[in-house]
Amino acid sequence: MANDETDRLLGEIGQLLAEDTAYSLDGTLLYARVRSTMVAPSIFKNQGNNIVYRRPDLDRLGDALLDLWNAETPQNRWAEIEYLIKGDTFEVTYTYADDIDPDEDTFERRDRIVKRHFGDKPIVYPDFPPEDDGAPSYDL
């Protein structure tokens, strides 16, 4: 999968990741599962002693990932992407559906992939304010 459109989309994804200036771009991992009806990206930042989860912009990043996935011919479409930024370069690894254990829990798989890239460090998930979707919330 090396063509001008793919290169453009990979560059666009890198630019979207660079917009998060709260943390260094170096040591950023984008892991995403993509299907025709679903895009599930997760962004992690290696901070030395821990790994910080960053909430992705689903609209912009999701669209770019789906465009990248659609740039493939149907028989060559991958199921997961790992986009790792090291210094001023990036590496991309694609995983195909046949290479994924269907019995493995999605979140356990994601955590295993993060650990493979950054080591056995705690992942910090910041407290997010609840999104105002109009639904009532209750304290238990």
PDB file of N, CA, C and O in Angstrom, residues 1-51:
ATOM      1  N   MET A   1       0.839  -1.175   0.000  1.00  0.00           N
ATOM      2  CA  MET A   1       0.000   0.000   0.000  1.00  0.00           C
ATOM      3  C   MET A   1       0.882   1.236   0.000  1.00  0.00           C
ATOM      4  O   MET A   1       0.978   1.940   0.975  1.00  0.00           O
ATOM      5  N   ALA A   2       1.546   1.472  -1.066  1.00  0.00           N
ATOM      6  CA  ALA A   2       2.378   2.669  -1.145  1.00  0.00           C
ATOM      7  C   ALA A   2       1.967   3.447  -2.381  1.00  0.00           C
ATOM      8  O   ALA A   2       2.336   3.093  -3.484  1.00  0.00           O
ATOM      9  N   ASN A   3       1.175   4.461  -2.198  1.00  0.00           N
ATOM     10  CA  ASN A   3       0.798   5.321  -3.306  1.00  0.00           C
ATOM     11  C   ASN A   3       0.636   6.735  -2.791  1.00  0.00           C
ATOM     12  O   ASN A   3       0.713   6.988  -1.585  1.00  0.00           O
ATOM     13  N   ASP A   4       0.430   7.669  -3.693  1.00  0.00           N
ATOM     14  CA  ASP A   4       0.356   9.078  -3.315  1.00  0.00           C
ATOM     15  C   ASP A   4      -0.782   9.364  -2.344  1.00  0.00           C
ATOM     16  O   ASP A   4      -0.624  10.127  -1.396  1.00  0.00           O
ATOM     17  N   GLU A   5      -1.950   8.755  -2.561  1.00  0.00           N
ATOM     18  CA  GLU A   5      -3.098   8.987  -1.679  1.00  0.00           C
ATOM     19  C   GLU A   5      -2.813   8.448  -0.279  1.00  0.00           C
ATOM     20  O   GLU A   5      -3.113   9.111   0.722  1.00  0.00           O
ATOM     21  N   THR A   6      -2.229   7.283  -0.192  1.00  0.00           N
ATOM     22  CA  THR A   6      -1.877   6.705   1.104  1.00  0.00           C
ATOM     23  C   THR A   6      -0.877   7.597   1.822  1.00  0.00           C
ATOM     24  O   THR A   6      -1.041   7.896   3.011  1.00  0.00           O
ATOM     25  N   ASP A   7       0.150   8.037   1.111  1.00  0.00           N
ATOM     26  CA  ASP A   7       1.150   8.914   1.710  1.00  0.00           C
ATOM     27  C   ASP A   7       0.515  10.207   2.207  1.00  0.00           C
ATOM     28  O   ASP A   7       0.834  10.685   3.301  1.00  0.00           O
ATOM     29  N   ARG A   8      -0.388  10.768   1.426  1.00  0.00           N
ATOM     30  CA  ARG A   8      -1.069  12.005   1.827  1.00  0.00           C
ATOM     31  C   ARG A   8      -1.881  11.788   3.096  1.00  0.00           C
ATOM     32  O   ARG A   8      -1.839  12.600   4.032  1.00  0.00           O
ATOM     33  N   LEU A   9      -2.612  10.679   3.156  1.00  0.00           N
ATOM     34  CA  LEU A   9      -3.455  10.391   4.323  1.00  0.00           C
ATOM     35  C   LEU A   9      -2.618  10.097   5.564  1.00  0.00           C
ATOM     36  O   LEU A   9      -2.968  10.535   6.665  1.00  0.00           O
ATOM     37  N   LEU A  10      -1.514   9.395   5.396  1.00  0.00           N
ATOM     38  CA  LEU A  10      -0.632   9.149   6.542  1.00  0.00           C
ATOM     39  C   LEU A  10      -0.056  10.463   7.058  1.00  0.00           C
ATOM     40  O   LEU A  10       0.058  10.676   8.274  1.00  0.00           O
ATOM     41  N   GLY A  11       0.292  11.360   6.157  1.00  0.00           N
ATOM     42  CA  GLY A  11       0.766  12.686   6.568  1.00  0.00           C
ATOM     43  C   GLY A  11      -0.317  13.476   7.279  1.00  0.00           C
ATOM     44  O   GLY A  11      -0.060  14.144   8.285  1.00  0.00           O
ATOM     45  N   GLU A  12      -1.536  13.382   6.781  1.00  0.00           N
ATOM     46  CA  GLU A  12      -2.665  14.077   7.420  1.00  0.00           C
ATOM     47  C   GLU A  12      -2.893  13.549   8.832  1.00  0.00           C
ATOM     48  O   GLU A  12      -3.129  14.323   9.766  1.00  0.00           O
ATOM     49  N   ILE A  13      -2.805  12.249   9.007  1.00  0.00           N
ATOM     50  CA  ILE A  13      -2.972  11.657  10.333  1.00  0.00           C
ATOM     51  C   ILE A  13      -1.886  12.183  11.270  1.00  0.00           C
ATOM     52  O   ILE A  13      -2.150  12.546  12.417  1.00  0.00           O
ATOM     53  N   GLY A  14      -0.660  12.248  10.783  1.00  0.00           N
ATOM     54  CA  GLY A  14       0.426  12.794  11.592  1.00  0.00           C
ATOM     55  C   GLY A  14       0.165  14.243  11.995  1.00  0.00           C
ATOM     56  O   GLY A  14       0.419  14.630  13.146  1.00  0.00           O
ATOM     57  N   GLN A  15      -0.353  15.038  11.073  1.00  0.00           N
ATOM     58  CA  GLN A  15      -0.670  16.432  11.382  1.00  0.00           C
ATOM     59  C   GLN A  15      -1.775  16.540  12.429  1.00  0.00           C
ATOM     60  O   GLN A  15      -1.723  17.390  13.327  1.00  0.00           O
ATOM     61  N   LEU A  16      -2.771  15.677  12.332  1.00  0.00           N
ATOM     62  CA  LEU A  16      -3.846  15.677  13.330  1.00  0.00           C
ATOM     63  C   LEU A  16      -3.301  15.306  14.711  1.00  0.00           C
ATOM     64  O   LEU A  16      -3.690  15.904  15.716  1.00  0.00           O
ATOM     65  N   LEU A  17      -2.393  14.340  14.752  1.00  0.00           N
ATOM     66  CA  LEU A  17      -1.787  13.957  16.035  1.00  0.00           C
ATOM     67  C   LEU A  17      -0.928  15.090  16.588  1.00  0.00           C
ATOM     68  O   LEU A  17      -0.854  15.278  17.812  1.00  0.00           O
ATOM     69  N   ALA A  18      -0.292  15.860  15.722  1.00  0.00           N
ATOM     70  CA  ALA A  18       0.572  16.963  16.144  1.00  0.00           C
ATOM     71  C   ALA A  18      -0.218  18.123  16.742  1.00  0.00           C
ATOM     72  O   ALA A  18       0.355  18.968  17.437  1.00  0.00           O
ATOM     73  N   GLU A  19      -1.520  18.178  16.494  1.00  0.00           N
ATOM     74  CA  GLU A  19      -2.336  19.267  17.029  1.00  0.00           C
ATOM     75  C   GLU A  19      -2.469  19.207  18.547  1.00  0.00           C
ATOM     76  O   GLU A  19      -2.790  20.209  19.176  1.00  0.00           O
ATOM     77  N   ASP A  20      -2.227  18.053  19.145  1.00  0.00           N
ATOM     78  CA  ASP A  20      -2.273  17.921  20.602  1.00  0.00           C
ATOM     79  C   ASP A  20      -0.931  18.407  21.150  1.00  0.00           C
ATOM     80  O   ASP A  20       0.046  17.671  21.189  1.00  0.00           O
ATOM     81  N   THR A  21      -0.889  19.666  21.547  1.00  0.00           N
ATOM     82  CA  THR A  21       0.369  20.254  22.004  1.00  0.00           C
ATOM     83  C   THR A  21       0.556  20.158  23.521  1.00  0.00           C
ATOM     84  O   THR A  21       1.549  20.650  24.047  1.00  0.00           O
ATOM     85  N   ALA A  22      -0.387  19.530  24.220  1.00  0.00           N
ATOM     86  CA  ALA A  22      -0.243  19.374  25.666  1.00  0.00           C
ATOM     87  C   ALA A  22       0.887  18.411  26.011  1.00  0.00           C
ATOM     88  O   ALA A  22       1.445  18.466  27.111  1.00  0.00           O
ATOM     89  N   TYR A  23       1.240  17.530  25.087  1.00  0.00           N
ATOM     90  CA  TYR A  23       2.310  16.555  25.283  1.00  0.00           C
ATOM     91  C   TYR A  23       3.170  16.533  24.033  1.00  0.00           C
ATOM     92  O   TYR A  23       2.722  16.879  22.947  1.00  0.00           O
ATOM     93  N   SER A  24       4.386  16.057  24.187  1.00  0.00           N
ATOM     94  CA  SER A  24       5.295  15.937  23.058  1.00  0.00           C
ATOM     95  C   SER A  24       4.724  14.985  22.012  1.00  0.00           C
ATOM     96  O   SER A  24       4.074  13.996  22.339  1.00  0.00           O
ATOM     97  N   LEU A  25       4.996  15.289  20.743  1.00  0.00           N
ATOM     98  CA  LEU A  25       4.581  14.394  19.664  1.00  0.00           C
ATOM     99  C   LEU A  25       5.441  13.126  19.663  1.00  0.00           C
ATOM    100  O   LEU A  25       4.959  12.045  19.333  1.00  0.00           O
ATOM    101  N   ASP A  26       6.718  13.277  20.042  1.00  0.00           N
ATOM    102  CA  ASP A  26       7.622  12.134  20.127  1.00  0.00           C
ATOM    103  C   ASP A  26       7.060  11.154  21.159  1.00  0.00           C
ATOM    104  O   ASP A  26       6.682  11.544  22.263  1.00  0.00           O
ATOM    105  N   GLY A  27       6.977   9.883  20.800  1.00  0.00           N
ATOM    106  CA  GLY A  27       6.424   8.886  21.712  1.00  0.00           C
ATOM    107  C   GLY A  27       4.912   8.817  21.688  1.00  0.00           C
ATOM    108  O   GLY A  27       4.282   8.475  22.683  1.00  0.00           O
ATOM    109  N   THR A  28       4.328   9.139  20.542  1.00  0.00           N
ATOM    110  CA  THR A  28       2.875   9.053  20.383  1.00  0.00           C
ATOM    111  C   THR A  28       2.534   7.778  19.629  1.00  0.00           C
ATOM    112  O   THR A  28       3.148   7.471  18.610  1.00  0.00           O
ATOM    113  N   LEU A  29       1.546   7.060  20.132  1.00  0.00           N
ATOM    114  CA  LEU A  29       1.039   5.863  19.470  1.00  0.00           C
ATOM    115  C   LEU A  29      -0.448   6.056  19.198  1.00  0.00           C
ATOM    116  O   LEU A  29      -1.226   6.297  20.116  1.00  0.00           O
ATOM    117  N   LEU A  30      -0.801   5.934  17.936  1.00  0.00           N
ATOM    118  CA  LEU A  30      -2.212   5.854  17.541  1.00  0.00           C
ATOM    119  C   LEU A  30      -2.471   4.391  17.226  1.00  0.00           C
ATOM    120  O   LEU A  30      -1.797   3.795  16.382  1.00  0.00           O
ATOM    121  N   TYR A  31      -3.406   3.801  17.942  1.00  0.00           N
ATOM    122  CA  TYR A  31      -3.849   2.437  17.658  1.00  0.00           C
ATOM    123  C   TYR A  31      -5.317   2.551  17.294  1.00  0.00           C
ATOM    124  O   TYR A  31      -6.094   3.199  18.004  1.00  0.00           O
ATOM    125  N   ALA A  32      -5.700   1.950  16.174  1.00  0.00           N
ATOM    126  CA  ALA A  32      -7.104   2.044  15.762  1.00  0.00           C
ATOM    127  C   ALA A  32      -7.564   0.762  15.113  1.00  0.00           C
ATOM    128  O   ALA A  32      -6.822   0.113  14.380  1.00  0.00           O
ATOM    129  N   ARG A  33      -8.806   0.421  15.400  1.00  0.00           N
ATOM    130  CA  ARG A  33      -9.511  -0.661  14.702  1.00  0.00           C
ATOM    131  C   ARG A  33     -10.437   0.022  13.712  1.00  0.00           C
ATOM    132  O   ARG A  33     -11.104   0.987  14.059  1.00  0.00           O
ATOM    133  N   VAL A  34     -10.480  -0.500  12.489  1.00  0.00           N
ATOM    134  CA  VAL A  34     -11.293   0.132  11.454  1.00  0.00           C
ATOM    135  C   VAL A  34     -12.080  -0.944  10.703  1.00  0.00           C
ATOM    136  O   VAL A  34     -11.547  -1.999  10.364  1.00  0.00           O
ATOM    137  N   ARG A  35     -13.342  -0.651  10.481  1.00  0.00           N
ATOM    138  CA  ARG A  35     -14.237  -1.464   9.656  1.00  0.00           C
ATOM    139  C   ARG A  35     -15.030  -0.497   8.785  1.00  0.00           C
ATOM    140  O   ARG A  35     -15.003   0.708   9.001  1.00  0.00           O
ATOM    141  N   SER A  36     -15.812  -1.015   7.888  1.00  0.00           N
ATOM    142  CA  SER A  36     -16.603  -0.131   7.023  1.00  0.00           C
ATOM    143  C   SER A  36     -17.624   0.678   7.815  1.00  0.00           C
ATOM    144  O   SER A  36     -18.009   1.767   7.392  1.00  0.00           O
ATOM    145  N   THR A  37     -18.040   0.177   8.960  1.00  0.00           N
ATOM    146  CA  THR A  37     -19.070   0.841   9.745  1.00  0.00           C
ATOM    147  C   THR A  37     -18.567   1.361  11.087  1.00  0.00           C
ATOM    148  O   THR A  37     -19.359   1.832  11.896  1.00  0.00           O
ATOM    149  N   MET A  38     -17.240   1.270  11.342  1.00  0.00           N
ATOM    150  CA  MET A  38     -16.734   1.625  12.657  1.00  0.00           C
ATOM    151  C   MET A  38     -15.271   2.030  12.586  1.00  0.00           C
ATOM    152  O   MET A  38     -14.483   1.411  11.881  1.00  0.00           O
ATOM    153  N   VAL A  39     -14.938   3.089  13.312  1.00  0.00           N
ATOM    154  CA  VAL A  39     -13.545   3.489  13.502  1.00  0.00           C
ATOM    155  C   VAL A  39     -13.355   3.702  15.001  1.00  0.00           C
ATOM    156  O   VAL A  39     -14.106   4.465  15.610  1.00  0.00           O
ATOM    157  N   ALA A  40     -12.390   3.010  15.583  1.00  0.00           N
ATOM    158  CA  ALA A  40     -12.157   3.093  17.026  1.00  0.00           C
ATOM    159  C   ALA A  40     -10.686   3.420  17.301  1.00  0.00           C
ATOM    160  O   ALA A  40      -9.877   2.534  17.538  1.00  0.00           O
ATOM    161  N   PRO A  41     -10.335   4.727  17.274  1.00  0.00           N
ATOM    162  CA  PRO A  41      -8.953   5.113  17.533  1.00  0.00           C
ATOM    163  C   PRO A  41      -8.682   5.351  19.016  1.00  0.00           C
ATOM    164  O   PRO A  41      -9.566   5.764  19.766  1.00  0.00           O
ATOM    165  N   SER A  42      -7.447   5.080  19.413  1.00  0.00           N
ATOM    166  CA  SER A  42      -6.958   5.390  20.753  1.00  0.00           C
ATOM    167  C   SER A  42      -5.578   6.007  20.595  1.00  0.00           C
ATOM    168  O   SER A  42      -4.766   5.514  19.806  1.00  0.00           O
ATOM    169  N   ILE A  43      -5.300   7.061  21.356  1.00  0.00           N
ATOM    170  CA  ILE A  43      -4.011   7.735  21.285  1.00  0.00           C
ATOM    171  C   ILE A  43      -3.341   7.630  22.647  1.00  0.00           C
ATOM    172  O   ILE A  43      -3.963   7.903  23.681  1.00  0.00           O
ATOM    173  N   PHE A  44      -2.059   7.250  22.632  1.00  0.00           N
ATOM    174  CA  PHE A  44      -1.283   7.114  23.855  1.00  0.00           C
ATOM    175  C   PHE A  44       0.011   7.897  23.715  1.00  0.00           C
ATOM    176  O   PHE A  44       0.621   7.921  22.655  1.00  0.00           O
ATOM    177  N   LYS A  45       0.429   8.526  24.824  1.00  0.00           N
ATOM    178  CA  LYS A  45       1.660   9.318  24.862  1.00  0.00           C
ATOM    179  C   LYS A  45       2.586   8.721  25.910  1.00  0.00           C
ATOM    180  O   LYS A  45       2.225   8.601  27.078  1.00  0.00           O
ATOM    181  N   ASN A  46       3.800   8.342  25.489  1.00  0.00           N
ATOM    182  CA  ASN A  46       4.792   7.805  26.398  1.00  0.00           C
ATOM    183  C   ASN A  46       5.394   8.958  27.201  1.00  0.00           C
ATOM    184  O   ASN A  46       5.996   9.861  26.632  1.00  0.00           O
ATOM    185  N   GLN A  47       5.228   8.906  28.517  1.00  0.00           N
ATOM    186  CA  GLN A  47       5.706   9.984  29.376  1.00  0.00           C
ATOM    187  C   GLN A  47       6.832   9.530  30.305  1.00  0.00           C
ATOM    188  O   GLN A  47       7.042  10.112  31.358  1.00  0.00           O
ATOM    189  N   GLY A  48       7.535   8.480  29.946  1.00  0.00           N
ATOM    190  CA  GLY A  48       8.653   8.015  30.758  1.00  0.00           C
ATOM    191  C   GLY A  48       8.205   7.010  31.800  1.00  0.00           C
ATOM    192  O   GLY A  48       8.388   5.812  31.620  1.00  0.00           O
ATOM    193  N   ASN A  49       7.615   7.488  32.894  1.00  0.00           N
ATOM    194  CA  ASN A  49       7.178   6.590  33.960  1.00  0.00           C
ATOM    195  C   ASN A  49       5.765   6.068  33.764  1.00  0.00           C
ATOM    196  O   ASN A  49       5.346   5.149  34.467  1.00  0.00           O
ATOM    197  N   ASN A  50       5.022   6.693  32.869  1.00  0.00           N
ATOM    198  CA  ASN A  50       3.669   6.231  32.603  1.00  0.00           C
ATOM    199  C   ASN A  50       3.298   6.559  31.162  1.00  0.00           C
ATOM    200  O   ASN A  50       4.056   7.177  30.427  1.00  0.00           O
ATOM    201  N   ILE A  51       2.118   6.140  30.798  1.00  0.00           N
ATOM    202  CA  ILE A  51       1.576   6.365  29.468  1.00  0.00           C
ATOM    203  C   ILE A  51       0.254   7.096  29.648  1.00  0.00           C
ATOM    204  O   ILE A  51      -0.574   6.678  30.461  1.00  0.00           O
TER     205      ILE A  51
END
